XYZ file of C-alpha atoms in Angstrom:
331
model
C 0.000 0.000 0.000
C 1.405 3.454 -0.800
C 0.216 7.117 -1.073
C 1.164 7.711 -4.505
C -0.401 7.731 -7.894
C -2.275 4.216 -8.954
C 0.618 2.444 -10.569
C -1.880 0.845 -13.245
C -3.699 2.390 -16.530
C -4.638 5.650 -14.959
C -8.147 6.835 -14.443
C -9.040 10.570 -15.180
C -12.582 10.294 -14.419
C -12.124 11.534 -10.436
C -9.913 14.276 -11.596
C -12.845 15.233 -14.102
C -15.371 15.537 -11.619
C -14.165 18.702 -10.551
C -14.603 20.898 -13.836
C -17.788 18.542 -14.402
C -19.109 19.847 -10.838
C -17.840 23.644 -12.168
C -20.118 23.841 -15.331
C -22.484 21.990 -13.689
C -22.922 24.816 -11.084
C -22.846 27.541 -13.642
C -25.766 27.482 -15.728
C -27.148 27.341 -11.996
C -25.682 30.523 -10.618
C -26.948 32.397 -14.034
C -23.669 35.183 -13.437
C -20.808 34.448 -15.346
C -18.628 36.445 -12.833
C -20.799 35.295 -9.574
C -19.389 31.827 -10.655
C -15.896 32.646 -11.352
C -15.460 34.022 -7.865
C -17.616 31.193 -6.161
C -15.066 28.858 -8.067
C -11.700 30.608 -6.910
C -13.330 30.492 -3.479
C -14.090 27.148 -3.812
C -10.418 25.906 -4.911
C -8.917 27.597 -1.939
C -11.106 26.611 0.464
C -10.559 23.042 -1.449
C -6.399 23.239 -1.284
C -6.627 24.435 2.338
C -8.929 21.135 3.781
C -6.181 19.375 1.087
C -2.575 21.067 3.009
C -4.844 19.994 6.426
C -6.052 16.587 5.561
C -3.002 15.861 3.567
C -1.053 14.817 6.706
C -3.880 12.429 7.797
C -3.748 10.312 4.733
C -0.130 10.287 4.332
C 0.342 8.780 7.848
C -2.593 6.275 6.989
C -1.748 5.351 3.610
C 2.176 4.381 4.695
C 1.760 3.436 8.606
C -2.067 1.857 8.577
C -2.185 4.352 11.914
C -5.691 5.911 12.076
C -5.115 9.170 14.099
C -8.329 10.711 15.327
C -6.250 13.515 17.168
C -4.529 14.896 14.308
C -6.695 17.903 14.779
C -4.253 18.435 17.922
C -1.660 19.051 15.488
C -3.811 21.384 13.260
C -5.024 23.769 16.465
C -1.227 23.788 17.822
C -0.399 25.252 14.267
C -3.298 27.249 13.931
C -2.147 29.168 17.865
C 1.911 29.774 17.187
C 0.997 31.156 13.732
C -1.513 33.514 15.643
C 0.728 34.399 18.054
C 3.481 34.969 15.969
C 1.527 37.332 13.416
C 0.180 39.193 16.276
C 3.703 39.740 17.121
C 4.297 41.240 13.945
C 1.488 43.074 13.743
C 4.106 46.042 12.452
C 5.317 44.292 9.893
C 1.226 42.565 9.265
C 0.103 45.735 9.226
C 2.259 47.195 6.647
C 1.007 48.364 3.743
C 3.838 46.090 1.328
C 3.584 42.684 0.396
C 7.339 41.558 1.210
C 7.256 42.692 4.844
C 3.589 41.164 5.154
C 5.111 37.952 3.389
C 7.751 38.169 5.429
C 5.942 37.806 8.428
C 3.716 35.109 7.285
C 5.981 32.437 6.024
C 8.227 32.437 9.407
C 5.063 32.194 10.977
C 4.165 29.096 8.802
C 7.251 27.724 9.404
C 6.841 28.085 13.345
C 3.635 26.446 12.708
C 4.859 23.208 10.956
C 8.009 23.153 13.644
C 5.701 22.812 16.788
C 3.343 20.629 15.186
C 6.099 18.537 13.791
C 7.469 18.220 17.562
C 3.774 17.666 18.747
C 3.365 15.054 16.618
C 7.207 13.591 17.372
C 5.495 13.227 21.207
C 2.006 11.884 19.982
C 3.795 9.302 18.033
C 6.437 8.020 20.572
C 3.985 8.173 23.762
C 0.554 7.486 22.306
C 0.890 5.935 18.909
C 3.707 3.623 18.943
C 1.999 0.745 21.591
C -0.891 0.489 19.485
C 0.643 -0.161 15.773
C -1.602 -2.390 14.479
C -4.784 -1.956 16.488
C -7.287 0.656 14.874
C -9.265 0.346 17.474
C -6.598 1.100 20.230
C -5.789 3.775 17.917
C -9.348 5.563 17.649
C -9.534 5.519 21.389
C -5.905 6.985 22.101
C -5.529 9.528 19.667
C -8.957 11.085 20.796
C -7.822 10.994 23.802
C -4.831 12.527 22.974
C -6.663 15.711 21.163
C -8.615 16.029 24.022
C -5.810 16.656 26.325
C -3.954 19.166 23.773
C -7.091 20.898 23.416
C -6.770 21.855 27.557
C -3.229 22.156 26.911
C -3.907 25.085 24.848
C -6.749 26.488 26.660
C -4.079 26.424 29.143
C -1.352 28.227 26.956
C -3.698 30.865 25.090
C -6.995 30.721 27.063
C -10.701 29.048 26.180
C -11.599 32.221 24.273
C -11.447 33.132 20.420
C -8.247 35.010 19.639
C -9.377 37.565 16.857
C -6.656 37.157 13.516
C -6.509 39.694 10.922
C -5.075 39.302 7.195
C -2.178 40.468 6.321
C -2.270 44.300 4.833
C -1.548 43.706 1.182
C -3.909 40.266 1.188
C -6.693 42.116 2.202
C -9.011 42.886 -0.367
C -9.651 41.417 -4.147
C -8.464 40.953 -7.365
C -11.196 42.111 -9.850
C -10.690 39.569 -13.073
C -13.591 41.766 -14.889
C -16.751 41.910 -13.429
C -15.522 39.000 -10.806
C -13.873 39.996 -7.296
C -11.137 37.583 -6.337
C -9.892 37.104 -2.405
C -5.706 37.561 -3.074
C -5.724 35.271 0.239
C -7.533 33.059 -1.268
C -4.713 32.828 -4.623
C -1.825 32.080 -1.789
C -3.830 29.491 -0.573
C -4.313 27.904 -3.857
C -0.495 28.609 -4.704
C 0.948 26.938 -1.413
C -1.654 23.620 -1.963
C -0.540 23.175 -5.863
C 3.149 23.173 -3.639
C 2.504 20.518 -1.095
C 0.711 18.289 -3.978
C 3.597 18.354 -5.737
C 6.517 18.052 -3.261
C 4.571 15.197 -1.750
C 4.015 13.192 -5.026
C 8.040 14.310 -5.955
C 8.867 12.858 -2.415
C 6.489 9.834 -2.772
C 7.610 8.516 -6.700
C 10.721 9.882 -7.276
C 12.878 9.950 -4.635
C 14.815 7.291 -2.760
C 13.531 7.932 0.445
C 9.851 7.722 -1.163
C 11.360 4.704 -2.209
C 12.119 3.247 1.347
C 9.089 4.234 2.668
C 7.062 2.481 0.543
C 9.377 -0.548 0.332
C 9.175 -0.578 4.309
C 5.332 -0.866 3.738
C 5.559 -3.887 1.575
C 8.257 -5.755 3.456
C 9.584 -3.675 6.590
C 12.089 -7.292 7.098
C 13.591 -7.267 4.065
C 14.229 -3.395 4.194
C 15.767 -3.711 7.238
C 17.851 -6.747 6.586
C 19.428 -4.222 3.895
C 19.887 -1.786 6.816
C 17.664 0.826 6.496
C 15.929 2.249 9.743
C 12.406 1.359 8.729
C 11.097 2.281 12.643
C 12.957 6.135 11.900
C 11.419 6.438 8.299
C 8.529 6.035 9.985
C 8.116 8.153 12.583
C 9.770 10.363 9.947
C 6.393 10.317 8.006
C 4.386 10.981 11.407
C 6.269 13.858 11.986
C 6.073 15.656 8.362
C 2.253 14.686 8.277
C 2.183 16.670 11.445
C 4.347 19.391 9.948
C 1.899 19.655 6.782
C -1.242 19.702 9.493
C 0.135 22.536 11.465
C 0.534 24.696 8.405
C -2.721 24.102 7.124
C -3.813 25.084 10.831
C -1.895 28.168 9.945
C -3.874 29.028 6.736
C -7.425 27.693 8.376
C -7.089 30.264 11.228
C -5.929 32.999 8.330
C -9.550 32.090 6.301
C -11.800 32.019 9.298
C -9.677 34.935 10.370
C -10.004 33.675 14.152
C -8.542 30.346 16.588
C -10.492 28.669 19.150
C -8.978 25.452 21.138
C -11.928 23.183 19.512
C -10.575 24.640 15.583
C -8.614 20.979 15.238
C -12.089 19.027 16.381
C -13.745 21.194 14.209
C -12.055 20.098 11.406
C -11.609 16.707 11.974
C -14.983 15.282 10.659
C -14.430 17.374 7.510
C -10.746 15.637 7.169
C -11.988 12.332 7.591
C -14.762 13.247 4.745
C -12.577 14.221 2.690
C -9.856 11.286 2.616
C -12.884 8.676 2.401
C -14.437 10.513 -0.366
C -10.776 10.016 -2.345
C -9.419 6.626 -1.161
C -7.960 6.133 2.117
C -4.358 6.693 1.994
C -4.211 8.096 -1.663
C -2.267 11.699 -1.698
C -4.256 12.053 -5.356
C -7.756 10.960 -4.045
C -7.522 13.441 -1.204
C -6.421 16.360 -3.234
C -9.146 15.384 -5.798
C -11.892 15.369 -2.741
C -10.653 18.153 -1.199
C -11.602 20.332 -3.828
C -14.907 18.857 -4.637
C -15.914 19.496 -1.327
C -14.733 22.859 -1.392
C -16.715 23.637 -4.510
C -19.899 21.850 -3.839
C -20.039 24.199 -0.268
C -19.636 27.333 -1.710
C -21.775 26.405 -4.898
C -24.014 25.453 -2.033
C -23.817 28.071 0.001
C -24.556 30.700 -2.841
C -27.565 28.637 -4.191
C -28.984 26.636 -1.217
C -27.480 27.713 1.826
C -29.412 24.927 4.329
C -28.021 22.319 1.655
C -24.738 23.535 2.087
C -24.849 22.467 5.962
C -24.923 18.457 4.637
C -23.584 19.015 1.184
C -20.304 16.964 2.308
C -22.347 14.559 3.787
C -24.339 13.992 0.956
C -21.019 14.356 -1.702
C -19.794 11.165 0.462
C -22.678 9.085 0.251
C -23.041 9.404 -3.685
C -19.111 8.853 -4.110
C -19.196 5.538 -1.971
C -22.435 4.557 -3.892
C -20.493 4.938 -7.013
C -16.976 3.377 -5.470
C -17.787 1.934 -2.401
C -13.528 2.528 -1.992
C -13.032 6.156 -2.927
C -12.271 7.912 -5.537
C -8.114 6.248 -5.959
C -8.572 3.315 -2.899
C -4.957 2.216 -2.348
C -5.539 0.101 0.164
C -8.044 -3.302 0.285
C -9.245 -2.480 3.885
């Protein structure tokens, strides 16, 4: 089982659901720019749930470790980056894109680094007894996002902290008659980046190659002397990493952190990863932007149907591929 592309005659019909479900929705909308900006919204909301659930279905699709507290990682992200940019508020605040950049991407970075030593922890304390048992592994990791939810309310407090954009991403873009978030382009920019480093990491590197092997037949790999147990907690700790920078951009778009943001998320993770295959890197980036589309489509047009349009985008997927959209795995 691996978290790369389908190895056999490859199937484009998941990948065309999503400009199927965008002319679909715009003879719907009637406004030829009403749709355009519904759609941008919709792809960055789409490659933000992707950089957040990303994490989640890398750890599944090479370790078989279900992690039901990897919102922990998310809301840890989601605080230092908060923190930080509210410690830069000079530089936030400016009115030029370099200094505003160059507060955001440290912040990022501090983001990924906690959550990367968060998840370093989770895995050696609450993961590593229970390889094996998904069960076990439910129960513990829930448990575990429960305690680093108090942990935080502990840190930053139980109430919302307030986050503002910075200066030059304020605003929009106007593309003619259409209005464009420029948030909402970074967003898009940074998931098109993690897609790609992770499928460059995953099929064309030799450490992809390890991984993977170690998934097939850990003995062997080790009998060559590779580390397999390292290479794994390895991949733990860069899911974590990628989870703690979408926490980042998630408390950027709803412009605002609570302790519960990672439990929040959670059910819409999980969604989103069954919808495209558990463990596939491709099926998750492919759900992740239907469900990002079909809830702001949703939201314009029937905004009580958008509160169980994922729901309901999950059901009709499984009905059509009881597996997901690019299953990897035969559990």
């Amino acid at each position: 089982m691996s978290s790369t592309l389908p190895r056999s005659s490859f199937d484009l019909l998941p990948i065309a659901l999503v400009p199927l479900l965008a002319l679909a929705a715009w003879p719907l909308i009637g406004s030829a720019s009403s749709w355009l900006t519904l759609t941008v919204a919709g792809l960055a909301m789409g490659m933000i749930v992707f950089i957040v659930a990303s994490g989640l279905t890398l750890v599944f699709g090479l370790m078989d470790v279900l992690n039901f507290g990897h919102g922990v990682f998310i809301a840890f992200g989601a605080f230092i980056a908060t923190s930080m940019l509210g410690g830069l508020a000079d530089w936030t605040g400016a009115d030029s894109l370099w200094l505003n950049l160059a507060a955001l991407f440290p912040a990022m970075l501090a983001a990924m680094a906690l959550a990367a030593a968060v998840g370093w922890a989770f895995e050696r304390v609450l993961v590593r007894p229970v390889y094996g048992q998904h069960l076990k592994q439910i129960l513990i990791t829930m448990g575990g996002m429960i305690i680093g939810e108090e942990l935080i309310k502990a840190i930053w407090g139980p109430a919302l902290i307030p986050l503002s954009l910075p200066q030059a991403l304020r605003g929009v873009l106007a593309l003619g008659d259409a209005s464009v978030e420029k948030f909402r382009l970074l967003a898009t920019g940074l998931g098109a980046v993690v897609l790609a480093a992770m499928l460059f990491t995953l099929n064309c590197t030799k450490l992809g190659l390890l991984v993977r092997a170690g998934v097939q037949d850990r003995e062997m790999v080790e009998a060559l002397g590779y580390p397999v147990r390292t290479l794994f907690v390895g991949v733990f700790v860069a899911g974590s990493a990628l989870a703690g920078l979408g926490g980042s951009l998630w408390a950027l778009y709803q412009q605002g952190v609570v302790p519960q943001i990672g439990a929040q998320l959670n059910v819409l993770i999980f969604i989103v990863i069954i919808i495209g295959g558990l463990g596939s890197t491709l099926g998750c980036f492919v759900g992740a932007l239907l469900v990002g589309l079909l809830a702001n489509y949703t939201g314009f047009l029937w905004p009580k149907v958008a509160l169980f349009s994922n729901i309901g985008l999950m059901v009709a997927v499984l009905l059509w591929r009881p597996r997901g959209l690019y299953p990897v795995s035969s559990r």
